[in-house]
PDB file of C-alpha atoms in Angstrom:
ATOM      1  CA  GLN Q  20       0.807 -23.395 -15.187  1.00  0.00           C
ATOM      2  CA  LEU Q  21       0.523 -20.009 -13.487  1.00  0.00           C
ATOM      3  CA  GLN Q  22      -0.178 -16.880 -15.528  1.00  0.00           C
ATOM      4  CA  PRO Q  23       0.224 -13.601 -13.604  1.00  0.00           C
ATOM      5  CA  VAL Q  24      -1.649 -10.520 -14.771  1.00  0.00           C
ATOM      6  CA  GLU Q  25      -0.726  -6.991 -13.693  1.00  0.00           C
ATOM      7  CA  SER Q  26      -2.934  -3.907 -13.500  1.00  0.00           C
ATOM      8  CA  GLY Q  27      -2.881  -0.424 -12.014  1.00  0.00           C
ATOM      9  CA  GLY Q  28      -0.200   1.318 -14.015  1.00  0.00           C
ATOM     10  CA  GLY Q  29      -0.612   4.763 -15.496  1.00  0.00           C
ATOM     11  CA  LEU Q  30       0.654   8.307 -15.694  1.00  0.00           C
ATOM     12  CA  VAL Q  31       1.263  10.142 -12.424  1.00  0.00           C
ATOM     13  CA  GLN Q  32       2.993  13.337 -11.404  1.00  0.00           C
ATOM     14  CA  PRO Q  33       6.144  13.275  -9.258  1.00  0.00           C
ATOM     15  CA  GLY Q  34       5.174  12.805  -5.636  1.00  0.00           C
ATOM     16  CA  GLY Q  35       2.022  10.924  -6.587  1.00  0.00           C
ATOM     17  CA  SER Q  36       0.937   7.378  -5.801  1.00  0.00           C
ATOM     18  CA  LEU Q  37      -0.170   4.269  -7.649  1.00  0.00           C
ATOM     19  CA  ARG Q  38      -1.146   0.799  -6.531  1.00  0.00           C
ATOM     20  CA  LEU Q  39      -0.292  -2.127  -8.752  1.00  0.00           C
ATOM     21  CA  SER Q  40      -2.153  -5.412  -8.479  1.00  0.00           C
ATOM     22  CA  CYS Q  41      -1.163  -8.898  -9.543  1.00  0.00           C
ATOM     23  CA  VAL Q  42      -3.663 -11.717  -9.956  1.00  0.00           C
ATOM     24  CA  ALA Q  43      -3.523 -15.039 -11.776  1.00  0.00           C
ATOM     25  CA  SER Q  44      -5.595 -15.681 -14.863  1.00  0.00           C
ATOM     26  CA  ARG Q  45      -4.563 -19.317 -14.592  1.00  0.00           C
ATOM     27  CA  GLY Q  46      -3.426 -21.143 -11.457  1.00  0.00           C
ATOM     28  CA  ARG Q  47      -3.376 -20.125  -7.796  1.00  0.00           C
ATOM     29  CA  LEU Q  48      -1.201 -17.171  -6.827  1.00  0.00           C
ATOM     30  CA  ASN Q  49      -1.139 -18.184  -3.150  1.00  0.00           C
ATOM     31  CA  SER Q  50       1.099 -21.146  -3.903  1.00  0.00           C
ATOM     32  CA  TYR Q  51       4.009 -18.973  -5.041  1.00  0.00           C
ATOM     33  CA  GLU Q  52       6.550 -16.453  -3.912  1.00  0.00           C
ATOM     34  CA  ILE Q  53       5.817 -13.245  -5.829  1.00  0.00           C
ATOM     35  CA  GLY Q  54       8.068 -10.468  -7.010  1.00  0.00           C
ATOM     36  CA  TRP Q  55       7.647  -7.116  -8.678  1.00  0.00           C
ATOM     37  CA  PHE Q  56      10.288  -6.191 -11.214  1.00  0.00           C
ATOM     38  CA  ARG Q  57      10.720  -3.260 -13.541  1.00  0.00           C
ATOM     39  CA  GLN Q  58      12.505  -2.438 -16.737  1.00  0.00           C
ATOM     40  CA  ALA Q  59      13.148   1.046 -18.044  1.00  0.00           C
ATOM     41  CA  PRO Q  60      14.141   1.717 -21.666  1.00  0.00           C
ATOM     42  CA  GLY Q  61      17.772   0.806 -22.251  1.00  0.00           C
ATOM     43  CA  LYS Q  62      18.167  -0.731 -18.793  1.00  0.00           C
ATOM     44  CA  GLU Q  63      18.211  -4.246 -17.426  1.00  0.00           C
ATOM     45  CA  ARG Q  64      15.243  -5.677 -15.598  1.00  0.00           C
ATOM     46  CA  GLU Q  65      15.655  -5.147 -11.855  1.00  0.00           C
ATOM     47  CA  GLY Q  66      14.030  -6.392  -8.696  1.00  0.00           C
ATOM     48  CA  VAL Q  67      11.758  -3.896  -6.954  1.00  0.00           C
ATOM     49  CA  SER Q  68      10.162  -5.916  -4.181  1.00  0.00           C
ATOM     50  CA  CYS Q  69       9.381  -9.534  -3.348  1.00  0.00           C
ATOM     51  CA  ILE Q  70       7.129 -11.266  -0.856  1.00  0.00           C
ATOM     52  CA  SER Q  71       7.293 -14.767   0.526  1.00  0.00           C
ATOM     53  CA  HIS Q  72       4.629 -17.397   0.138  1.00  0.00           C
ATOM     54  CA  SER Q  73       3.383 -16.702   3.679  1.00  0.00           C
ATOM     55  CA  GLY Q  74       3.657 -12.933   3.352  1.00  0.00           C
ATOM     56  CA  ASP Q  75       5.890 -12.788   6.435  1.00  0.00           C
ATOM     57  CA  THR Q  76       9.066 -11.872   4.559  1.00  0.00           C
ATOM     58  CA  THR Q  77       9.400  -8.906   2.241  1.00  0.00           C
ATOM     59  CA  LYS Q  78      12.369  -7.504   0.356  1.00  0.00           C
ATOM     60  CA  TYR Q  79      12.904  -4.135  -1.275  1.00  0.00           C
ATOM     61  CA  ALA Q  80      15.431  -2.535  -3.562  1.00  0.00           C
ATOM     62  CA  ASP Q  81      17.280   0.277  -1.819  1.00  0.00           C
ATOM     63  CA  SER Q  82      15.891   2.768  -4.301  1.00  0.00           C
ATOM     64  CA  VAL Q  83      12.290   2.142  -3.208  1.00  0.00           C
ATOM     65  CA  LYS Q  84      12.644   1.482   0.523  1.00  0.00           C
ATOM     66  CA  GLY Q  85      10.342   3.717   2.520  1.00  0.00           C
ATOM     67  CA  ARG Q  86       8.258   4.566  -0.557  1.00  0.00           C
ATOM     68  CA  PHE Q  87       6.922   1.216  -1.829  1.00  0.00           C
ATOM     69  CA  THR Q  88       5.063  -1.465   0.107  1.00  0.00           C
ATOM     70  CA  ILE Q  89       4.362  -4.989  -1.069  1.00  0.00           C
ATOM     71  CA  SER Q  90       1.528  -7.025   0.406  1.00  0.00           C
ATOM     72  CA  ARG Q  91      -0.605 -10.011  -0.393  1.00  0.00           C
ATOM     73  CA  ASP Q  92      -4.256 -10.748   0.215  1.00  0.00           C
ATOM     74  CA  LYS Q  93      -4.609 -14.496   0.400  1.00  0.00           C
ATOM     75  CA  ALA Q  94      -8.397 -14.409   0.356  1.00  0.00           C
ATOM     76  CA  MET Q  95      -8.343 -12.403  -2.875  1.00  0.00           C
ATOM     77  CA  GLN Q  96      -5.342 -14.273  -4.319  1.00  0.00           C
ATOM     78  CA  THR Q  97      -3.815 -10.874  -5.061  1.00  0.00           C
ATOM     79  CA  VAL Q  98      -0.432  -9.246  -4.511  1.00  0.00           C
ATOM     80  CA  TYR Q  99      -0.201  -5.473  -4.341  1.00  0.00           C
ATOM     81  CA  LEU Q 100       2.580  -2.963  -4.761  1.00  0.00           C
ATOM     82  CA  GLN Q 101       1.696   0.377  -3.177  1.00  0.00           C
ATOM     83  CA  MET Q 102       3.952   3.051  -4.624  1.00  0.00           C
ATOM     84  CA  ASN Q 103       4.101   6.427  -2.903  1.00  0.00           C
ATOM     85  CA  ASN Q 104       6.163   9.542  -3.495  1.00  0.00           C
ATOM     86  CA  LEU Q 105       6.900   8.428  -7.034  1.00  0.00           C
ATOM     87  CA  GLU Q 106       9.894   9.860  -8.838  1.00  0.00           C
ATOM     88  CA  PRO Q 107      10.679  10.185 -12.565  1.00  0.00           C
ATOM     89  CA  ASP Q 108      13.303   7.437 -12.158  1.00  0.00           C
ATOM     90  CA  ASP Q 109      10.483   5.040 -11.238  1.00  0.00           C
ATOM     91  CA  THR Q 110       9.236   5.216 -14.819  1.00  0.00           C
ATOM     92  CA  ALA Q 111       9.330   1.700 -16.267  1.00  0.00           C
ATOM     93  CA  VAL Q 112       7.281  -1.306 -17.238  1.00  0.00           C
ATOM     94  CA  TYR Q 113       6.460  -3.169 -14.039  1.00  0.00           C
ATOM     95  CA  TYR Q 114       6.182  -6.940 -14.094  1.00  0.00           C
ATOM     96  CA  CYS Q 115       4.703  -9.393 -11.633  1.00  0.00           C
ATOM     97  CA  ALA Q 116       6.454 -12.751 -11.498  1.00  0.00           C
ATOM     98  CA  ALA Q 117       6.215 -15.947  -9.488  1.00  0.00           C
ATOM     99  CA  ARG Q 118       8.462 -18.749  -8.333  1.00  0.00           C
ATOM    100  CA  GLY Q 119       7.733 -21.954  -6.481  1.00  0.00           C
ATOM    101  CA  THR Q 120      10.905 -21.800  -4.366  1.00  0.00           C
ATOM    102  CA  THR Q 121      12.206 -19.249  -1.860  1.00  0.00           C
ATOM    103  CA  GLY Q 122      15.228 -17.082  -2.495  1.00  0.00           C
ATOM    104  CA  ALA Q 123      16.673 -13.806  -3.705  1.00  0.00           C
ATOM    105  CA  CYS Q 124      14.551 -11.084  -5.238  1.00  0.00           C
ATOM    106  CA  ASP Q 125      16.316 -11.620  -8.537  1.00  0.00           C
ATOM    107  CA  PRO Q 126      14.498 -11.896 -11.870  1.00  0.00           C
ATOM    108  CA  THR Q 127      16.805 -14.744 -12.900  1.00  0.00           C
ATOM    109  CA  TYR Q 128      15.076 -17.125 -10.515  1.00  0.00           C
ATOM    110  CA  TYR Q 129      11.461 -16.257 -11.317  1.00  0.00           C
ATOM    111  CA  VAL Q 130       9.648 -18.604 -13.647  1.00  0.00           C
ATOM    112  CA  TYR Q 131       6.190 -17.249 -14.428  1.00  0.00           C
ATOM    113  CA  TRP Q 132       5.862 -13.711 -15.773  1.00  0.00           C
ATOM    114  CA  GLY Q 133       3.068 -11.310 -16.563  1.00  0.00           C
ATOM    115  CA  ARG Q 134       3.107  -9.025 -19.588  1.00  0.00           C
ATOM    116  CA  GLY Q 135       3.730  -5.886 -17.559  1.00  0.00           C
ATOM    117  CA  THR Q 136       2.034  -2.588 -16.846  1.00  0.00           C
ATOM    118  CA  GLN Q 137       3.487   0.799 -17.737  1.00  0.00           C
ATOM    119  CA  VAL Q 138       4.189   3.321 -14.988  1.00  0.00           C
ATOM    120  CA  THR Q 139       5.129   6.810 -16.112  1.00  0.00           C
ATOM    121  CA  VAL Q 140       6.078   9.508 -13.631  1.00  0.00           C
ATOM    122  CA  SER Q 141       6.148  12.904 -15.281  1.00  0.00           C
ATOM    123  CA  SER Q 142       4.931  16.439 -14.787  1.00  0.00           C
TER     124      SER Q 142
END
């Protein structure tokens, strides 16, 4: 059973950048479609970006298009989320999740979840 593990969160000023990483402490990440999701206090968990098993297809929430980039390094069995020009509204716990099938970037359909990493954007 896959166990994703996130890293790279932290405190950053508005306009700054962070890169989140997702690896697997158990299982092989390359076998799965991977998504990044986030949840802010008092809000529902939402899809941020997802990447297909091959890495050829990527999806982004409208709120992060042009600022965030998802990628995967098959050799390193790692999925990254590069976040640039961060805004206070990006503040949330970010989760990496995996699914064995292909589909919408919707947390409902993702099966394996990491514990999350906190991203705080504040001056």
